[in-house]
PDB file of C-alpha atoms in Angstrom:
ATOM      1  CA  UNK A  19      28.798   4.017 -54.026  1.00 51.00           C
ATOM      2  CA  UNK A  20      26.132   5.339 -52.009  1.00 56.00           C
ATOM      3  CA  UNK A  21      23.131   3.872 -50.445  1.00 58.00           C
ATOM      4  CA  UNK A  22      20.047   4.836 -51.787  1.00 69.00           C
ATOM      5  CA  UNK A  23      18.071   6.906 -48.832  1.00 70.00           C
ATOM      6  CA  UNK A  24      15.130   3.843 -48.832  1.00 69.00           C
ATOM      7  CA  UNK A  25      17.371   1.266 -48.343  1.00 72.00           C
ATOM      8  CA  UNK A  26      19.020   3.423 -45.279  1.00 69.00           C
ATOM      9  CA  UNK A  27      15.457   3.915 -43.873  1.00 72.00           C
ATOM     10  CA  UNK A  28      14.238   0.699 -44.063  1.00 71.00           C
ATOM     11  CA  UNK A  29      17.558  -0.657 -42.606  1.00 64.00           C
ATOM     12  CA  UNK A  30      17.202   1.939 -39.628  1.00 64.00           C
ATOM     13  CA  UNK A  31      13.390   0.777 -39.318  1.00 62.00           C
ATOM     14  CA  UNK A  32      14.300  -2.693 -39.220  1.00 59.00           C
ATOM     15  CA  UNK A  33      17.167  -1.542 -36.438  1.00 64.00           C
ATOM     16  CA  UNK A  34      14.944   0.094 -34.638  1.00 53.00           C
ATOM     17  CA  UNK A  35      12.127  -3.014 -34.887  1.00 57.00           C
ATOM     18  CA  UNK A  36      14.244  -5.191 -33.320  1.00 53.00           C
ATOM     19  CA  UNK A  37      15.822  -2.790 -30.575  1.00 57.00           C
ATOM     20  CA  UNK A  38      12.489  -1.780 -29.315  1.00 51.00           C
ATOM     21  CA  UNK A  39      11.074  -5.186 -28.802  1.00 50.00           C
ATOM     22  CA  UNK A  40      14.267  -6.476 -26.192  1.00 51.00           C
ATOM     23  CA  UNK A  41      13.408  -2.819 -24.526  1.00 51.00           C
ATOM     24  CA  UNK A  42       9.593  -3.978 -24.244  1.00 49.00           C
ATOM     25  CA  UNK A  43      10.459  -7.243 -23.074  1.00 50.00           C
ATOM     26  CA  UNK A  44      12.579  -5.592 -20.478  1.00 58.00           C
ATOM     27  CA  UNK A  45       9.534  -3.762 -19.181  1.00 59.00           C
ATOM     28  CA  UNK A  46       6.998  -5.564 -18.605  1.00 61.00           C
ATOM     29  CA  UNK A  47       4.568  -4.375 -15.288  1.00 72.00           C
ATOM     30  CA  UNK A  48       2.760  -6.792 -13.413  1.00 75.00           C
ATOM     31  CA  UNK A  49      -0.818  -6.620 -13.173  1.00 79.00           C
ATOM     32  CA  UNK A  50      -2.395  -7.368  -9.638  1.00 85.00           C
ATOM     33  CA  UNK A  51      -6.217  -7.343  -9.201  1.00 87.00           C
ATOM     34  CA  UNK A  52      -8.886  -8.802  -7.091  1.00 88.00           C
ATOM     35  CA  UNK A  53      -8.755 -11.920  -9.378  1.00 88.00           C
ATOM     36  CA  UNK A  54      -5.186 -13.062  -8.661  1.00 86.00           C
ATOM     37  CA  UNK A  55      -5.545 -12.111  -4.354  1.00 89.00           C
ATOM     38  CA  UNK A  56      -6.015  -8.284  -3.718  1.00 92.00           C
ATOM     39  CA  UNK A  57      -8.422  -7.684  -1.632  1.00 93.00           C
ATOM     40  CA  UNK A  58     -10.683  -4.962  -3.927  1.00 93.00           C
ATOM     41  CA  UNK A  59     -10.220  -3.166  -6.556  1.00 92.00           C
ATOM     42  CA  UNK A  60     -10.147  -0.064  -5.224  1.00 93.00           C
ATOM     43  CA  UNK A  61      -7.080   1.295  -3.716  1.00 95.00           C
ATOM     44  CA  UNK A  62      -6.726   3.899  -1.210  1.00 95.00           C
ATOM     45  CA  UNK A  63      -3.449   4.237  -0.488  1.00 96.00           C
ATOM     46  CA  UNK A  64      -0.259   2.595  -1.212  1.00 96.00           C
ATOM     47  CA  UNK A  65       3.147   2.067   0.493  1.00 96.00           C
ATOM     48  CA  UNK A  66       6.497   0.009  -0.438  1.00 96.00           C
ATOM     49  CA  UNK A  67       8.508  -0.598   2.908  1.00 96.00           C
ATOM     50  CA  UNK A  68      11.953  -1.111   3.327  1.00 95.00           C
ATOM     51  CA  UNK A  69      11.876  -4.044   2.510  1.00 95.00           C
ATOM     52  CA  UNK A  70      10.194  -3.529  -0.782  1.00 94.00           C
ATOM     53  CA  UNK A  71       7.210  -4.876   0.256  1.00 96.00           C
ATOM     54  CA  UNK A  72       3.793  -3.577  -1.689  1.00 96.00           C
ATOM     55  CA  UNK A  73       1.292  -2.185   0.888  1.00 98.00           C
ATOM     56  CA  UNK A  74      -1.699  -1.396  -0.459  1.00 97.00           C
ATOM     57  CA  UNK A  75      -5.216  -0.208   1.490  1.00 97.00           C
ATOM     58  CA  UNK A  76      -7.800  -0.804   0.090  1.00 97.00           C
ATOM     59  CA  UNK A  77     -12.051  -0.370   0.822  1.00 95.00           C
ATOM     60  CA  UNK A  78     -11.900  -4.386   1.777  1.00 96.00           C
ATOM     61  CA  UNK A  79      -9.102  -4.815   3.010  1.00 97.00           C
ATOM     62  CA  UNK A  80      -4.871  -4.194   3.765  1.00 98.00           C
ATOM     63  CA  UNK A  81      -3.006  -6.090   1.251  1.00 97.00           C
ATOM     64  CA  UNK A  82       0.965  -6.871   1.692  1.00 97.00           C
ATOM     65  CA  UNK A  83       2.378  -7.962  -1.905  1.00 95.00           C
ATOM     66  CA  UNK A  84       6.257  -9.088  -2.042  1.00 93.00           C
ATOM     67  CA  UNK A  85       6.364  -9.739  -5.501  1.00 90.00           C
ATOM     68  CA  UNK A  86       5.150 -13.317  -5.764  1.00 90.00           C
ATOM     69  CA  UNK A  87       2.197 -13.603  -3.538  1.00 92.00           C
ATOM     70  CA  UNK A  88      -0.385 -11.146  -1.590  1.00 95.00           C
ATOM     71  CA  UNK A  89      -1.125 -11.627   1.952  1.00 95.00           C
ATOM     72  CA  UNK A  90      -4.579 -10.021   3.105  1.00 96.00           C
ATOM     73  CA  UNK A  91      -5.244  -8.428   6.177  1.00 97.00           C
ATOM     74  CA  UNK A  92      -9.078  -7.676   7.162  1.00 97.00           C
ATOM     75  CA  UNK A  93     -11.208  -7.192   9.966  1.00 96.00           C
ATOM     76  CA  UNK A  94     -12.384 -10.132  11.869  1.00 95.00           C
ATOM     77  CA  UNK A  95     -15.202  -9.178  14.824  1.00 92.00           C
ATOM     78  CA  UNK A  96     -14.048 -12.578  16.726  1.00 95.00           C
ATOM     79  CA  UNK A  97      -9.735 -11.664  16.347  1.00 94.00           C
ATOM     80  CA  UNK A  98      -8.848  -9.078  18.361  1.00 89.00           C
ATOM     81  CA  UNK A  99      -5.758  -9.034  16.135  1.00 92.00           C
ATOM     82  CA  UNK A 100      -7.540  -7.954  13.138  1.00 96.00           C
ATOM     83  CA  UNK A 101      -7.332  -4.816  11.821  1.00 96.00           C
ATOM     84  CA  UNK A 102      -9.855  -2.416  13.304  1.00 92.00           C
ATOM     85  CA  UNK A 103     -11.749  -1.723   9.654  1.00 93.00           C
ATOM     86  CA  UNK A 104     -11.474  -3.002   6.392  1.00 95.00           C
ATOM     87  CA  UNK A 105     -11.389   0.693   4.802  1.00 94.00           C
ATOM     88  CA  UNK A 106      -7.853   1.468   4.940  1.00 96.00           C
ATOM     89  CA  UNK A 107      -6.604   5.283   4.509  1.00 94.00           C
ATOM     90  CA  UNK A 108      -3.770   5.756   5.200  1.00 95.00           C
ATOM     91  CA  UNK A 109      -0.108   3.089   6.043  1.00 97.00           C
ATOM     92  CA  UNK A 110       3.276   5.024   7.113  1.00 96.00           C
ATOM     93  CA  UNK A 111       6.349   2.610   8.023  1.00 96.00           C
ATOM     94  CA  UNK A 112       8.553   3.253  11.383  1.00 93.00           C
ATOM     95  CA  UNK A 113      11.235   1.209  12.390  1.00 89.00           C
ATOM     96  CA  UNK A 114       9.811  -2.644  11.967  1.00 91.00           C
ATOM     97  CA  UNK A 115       6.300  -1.064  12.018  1.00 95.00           C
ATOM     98  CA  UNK A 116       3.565  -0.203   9.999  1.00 97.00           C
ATOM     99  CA  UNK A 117       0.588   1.944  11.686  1.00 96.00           C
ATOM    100  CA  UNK A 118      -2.239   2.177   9.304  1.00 96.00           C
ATOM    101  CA  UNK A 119      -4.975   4.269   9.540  1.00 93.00           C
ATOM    102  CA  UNK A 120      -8.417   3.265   9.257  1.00 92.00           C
ATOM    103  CA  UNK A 121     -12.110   4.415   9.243  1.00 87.00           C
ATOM    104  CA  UNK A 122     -12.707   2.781  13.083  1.00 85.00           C
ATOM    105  CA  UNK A 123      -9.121   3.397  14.152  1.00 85.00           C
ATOM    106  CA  UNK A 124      -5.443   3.485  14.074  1.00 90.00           C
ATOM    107  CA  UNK A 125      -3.642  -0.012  14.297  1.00 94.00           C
ATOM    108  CA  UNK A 126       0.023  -0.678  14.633  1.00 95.00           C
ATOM    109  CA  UNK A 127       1.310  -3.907  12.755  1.00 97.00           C
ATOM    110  CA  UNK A 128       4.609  -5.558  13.930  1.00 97.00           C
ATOM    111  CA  UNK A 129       6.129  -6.901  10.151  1.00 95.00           C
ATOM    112  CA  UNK A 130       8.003  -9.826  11.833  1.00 94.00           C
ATOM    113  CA  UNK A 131       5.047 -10.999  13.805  1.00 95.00           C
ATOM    114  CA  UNK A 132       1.967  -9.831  12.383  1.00 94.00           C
ATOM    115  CA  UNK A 133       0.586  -8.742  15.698  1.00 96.00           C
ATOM    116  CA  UNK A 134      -1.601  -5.929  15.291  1.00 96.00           C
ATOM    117  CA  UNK A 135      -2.341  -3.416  18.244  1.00 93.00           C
ATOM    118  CA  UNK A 136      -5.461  -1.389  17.558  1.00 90.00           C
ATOM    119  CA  UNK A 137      -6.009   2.663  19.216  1.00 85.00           C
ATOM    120  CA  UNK A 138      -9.018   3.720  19.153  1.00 78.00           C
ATOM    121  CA  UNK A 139      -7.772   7.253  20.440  1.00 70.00           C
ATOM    122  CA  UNK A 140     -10.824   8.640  22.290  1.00 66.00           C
ATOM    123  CA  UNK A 141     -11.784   8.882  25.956  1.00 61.00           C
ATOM    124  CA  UNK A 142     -13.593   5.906  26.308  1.00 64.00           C
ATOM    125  CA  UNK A 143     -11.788   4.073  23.592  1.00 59.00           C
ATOM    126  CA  UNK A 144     -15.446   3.570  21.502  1.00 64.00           C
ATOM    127  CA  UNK A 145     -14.996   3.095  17.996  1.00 64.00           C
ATOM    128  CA  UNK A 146     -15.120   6.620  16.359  1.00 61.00           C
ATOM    129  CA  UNK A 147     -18.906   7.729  14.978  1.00 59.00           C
ATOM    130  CA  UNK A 148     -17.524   9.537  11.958  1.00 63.00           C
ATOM    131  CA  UNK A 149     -15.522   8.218   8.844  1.00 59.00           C
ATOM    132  CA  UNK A 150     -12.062   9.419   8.261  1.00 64.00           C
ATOM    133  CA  UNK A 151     -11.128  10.998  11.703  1.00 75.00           C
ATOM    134  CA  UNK A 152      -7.832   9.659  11.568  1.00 82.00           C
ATOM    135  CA  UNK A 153      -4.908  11.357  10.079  1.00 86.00           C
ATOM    136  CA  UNK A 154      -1.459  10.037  10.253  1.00 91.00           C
ATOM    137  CA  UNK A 155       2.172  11.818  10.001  1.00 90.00           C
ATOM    138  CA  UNK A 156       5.741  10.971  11.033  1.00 90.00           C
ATOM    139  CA  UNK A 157       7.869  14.049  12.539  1.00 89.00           C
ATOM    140  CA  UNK A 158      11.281  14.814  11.467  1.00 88.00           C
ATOM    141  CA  UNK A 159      12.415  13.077  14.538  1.00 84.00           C
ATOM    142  CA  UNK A 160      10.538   9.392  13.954  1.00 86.00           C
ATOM    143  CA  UNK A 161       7.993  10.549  15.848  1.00 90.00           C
ATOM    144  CA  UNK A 162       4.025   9.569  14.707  1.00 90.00           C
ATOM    145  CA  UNK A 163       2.081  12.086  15.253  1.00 90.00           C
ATOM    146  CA  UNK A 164      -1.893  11.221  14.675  1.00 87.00           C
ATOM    147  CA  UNK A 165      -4.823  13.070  14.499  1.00 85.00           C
ATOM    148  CA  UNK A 166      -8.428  12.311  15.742  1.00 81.00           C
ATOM    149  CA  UNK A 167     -11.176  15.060  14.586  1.00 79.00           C
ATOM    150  CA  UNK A 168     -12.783  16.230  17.412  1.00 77.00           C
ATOM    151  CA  UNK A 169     -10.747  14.857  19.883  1.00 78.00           C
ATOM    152  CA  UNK A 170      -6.821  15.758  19.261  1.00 81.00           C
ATOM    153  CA  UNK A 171      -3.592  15.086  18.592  1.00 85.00           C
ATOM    154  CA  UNK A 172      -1.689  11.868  19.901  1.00 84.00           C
ATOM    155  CA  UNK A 173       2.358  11.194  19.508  1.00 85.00           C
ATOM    156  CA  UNK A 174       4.253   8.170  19.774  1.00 81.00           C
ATOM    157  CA  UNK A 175       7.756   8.345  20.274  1.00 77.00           C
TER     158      UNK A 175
END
């Protein structure tokens, strides 16, 4: 005897009811905002590292998020192992290194230690006048390669 077609579509809904909750459940994102640790709101850039650690740059702030917790990293005129500025552009990951470009600065951050190493990349290693002069790349060989407007190129092997 055959099945009348309602009964097949309201087994198939039911089917699919129950299917398409476990795949919801199974795909649930994370939200991360100010509220719960990040630094702002508003994100500039973001990188996950080899270690699948979250790096995101924000306008207050570098933020490192591993999945359970955020650790902040900001500007601090009395640590000279702050980051340089608290607007971050630009992160790019070499070896056990992140160097993250800022508005006053490139800074190179050692991931086991959290030592930070600021460059200031001009002549008389003043903090820059103009926002954004730093760009950042990596070469094909490992190399980063950064640029300072008005001033140059500088590599780091």
């Amino acid at each position: 005897m055959k099945t009348p077609l309602f009964t097949q579509i309201i087994h198939f809904l039911f089917i699919l009811f129950l299917t398409s909750e476990n795949l919801y459940a199974s795909n649930v994102v994370r939200y991360i905002s100010n509220i719960n640790g990040l630094t702002n709101n508003s994100v500039n850039c973001i990188l996950e590292d080899s270690e699948n650690t979250m790096w995101i740059g924000t306008w207050d702030g570098l933020n490192a998020y591993d999945g359970r917790e955020i650790t902040t990293f900001r500007y601090s005129k009395s640590d000279p192992n702050s980051i340089s500025n608290n607007i971050i552009r630009q992160i790019i990951e070499r070896k056990n290194c992140l160097w993250i470009a800022t508005d006053n600065g490139i800074n190179r951050l050692d991931k086991q230690t959290y030592q930070i190493t600021r460059y200031y990349l001009r002549k008389d290693n003043k903090i820059p006048y103009q926002e954004k002069s730093f760009i950042l790349a990596q070469s094909a060989g490992s190399e980063i390669v950064c640029f300072v407007k008005g001033v140059g190129f500088f590599i780091y092997p």
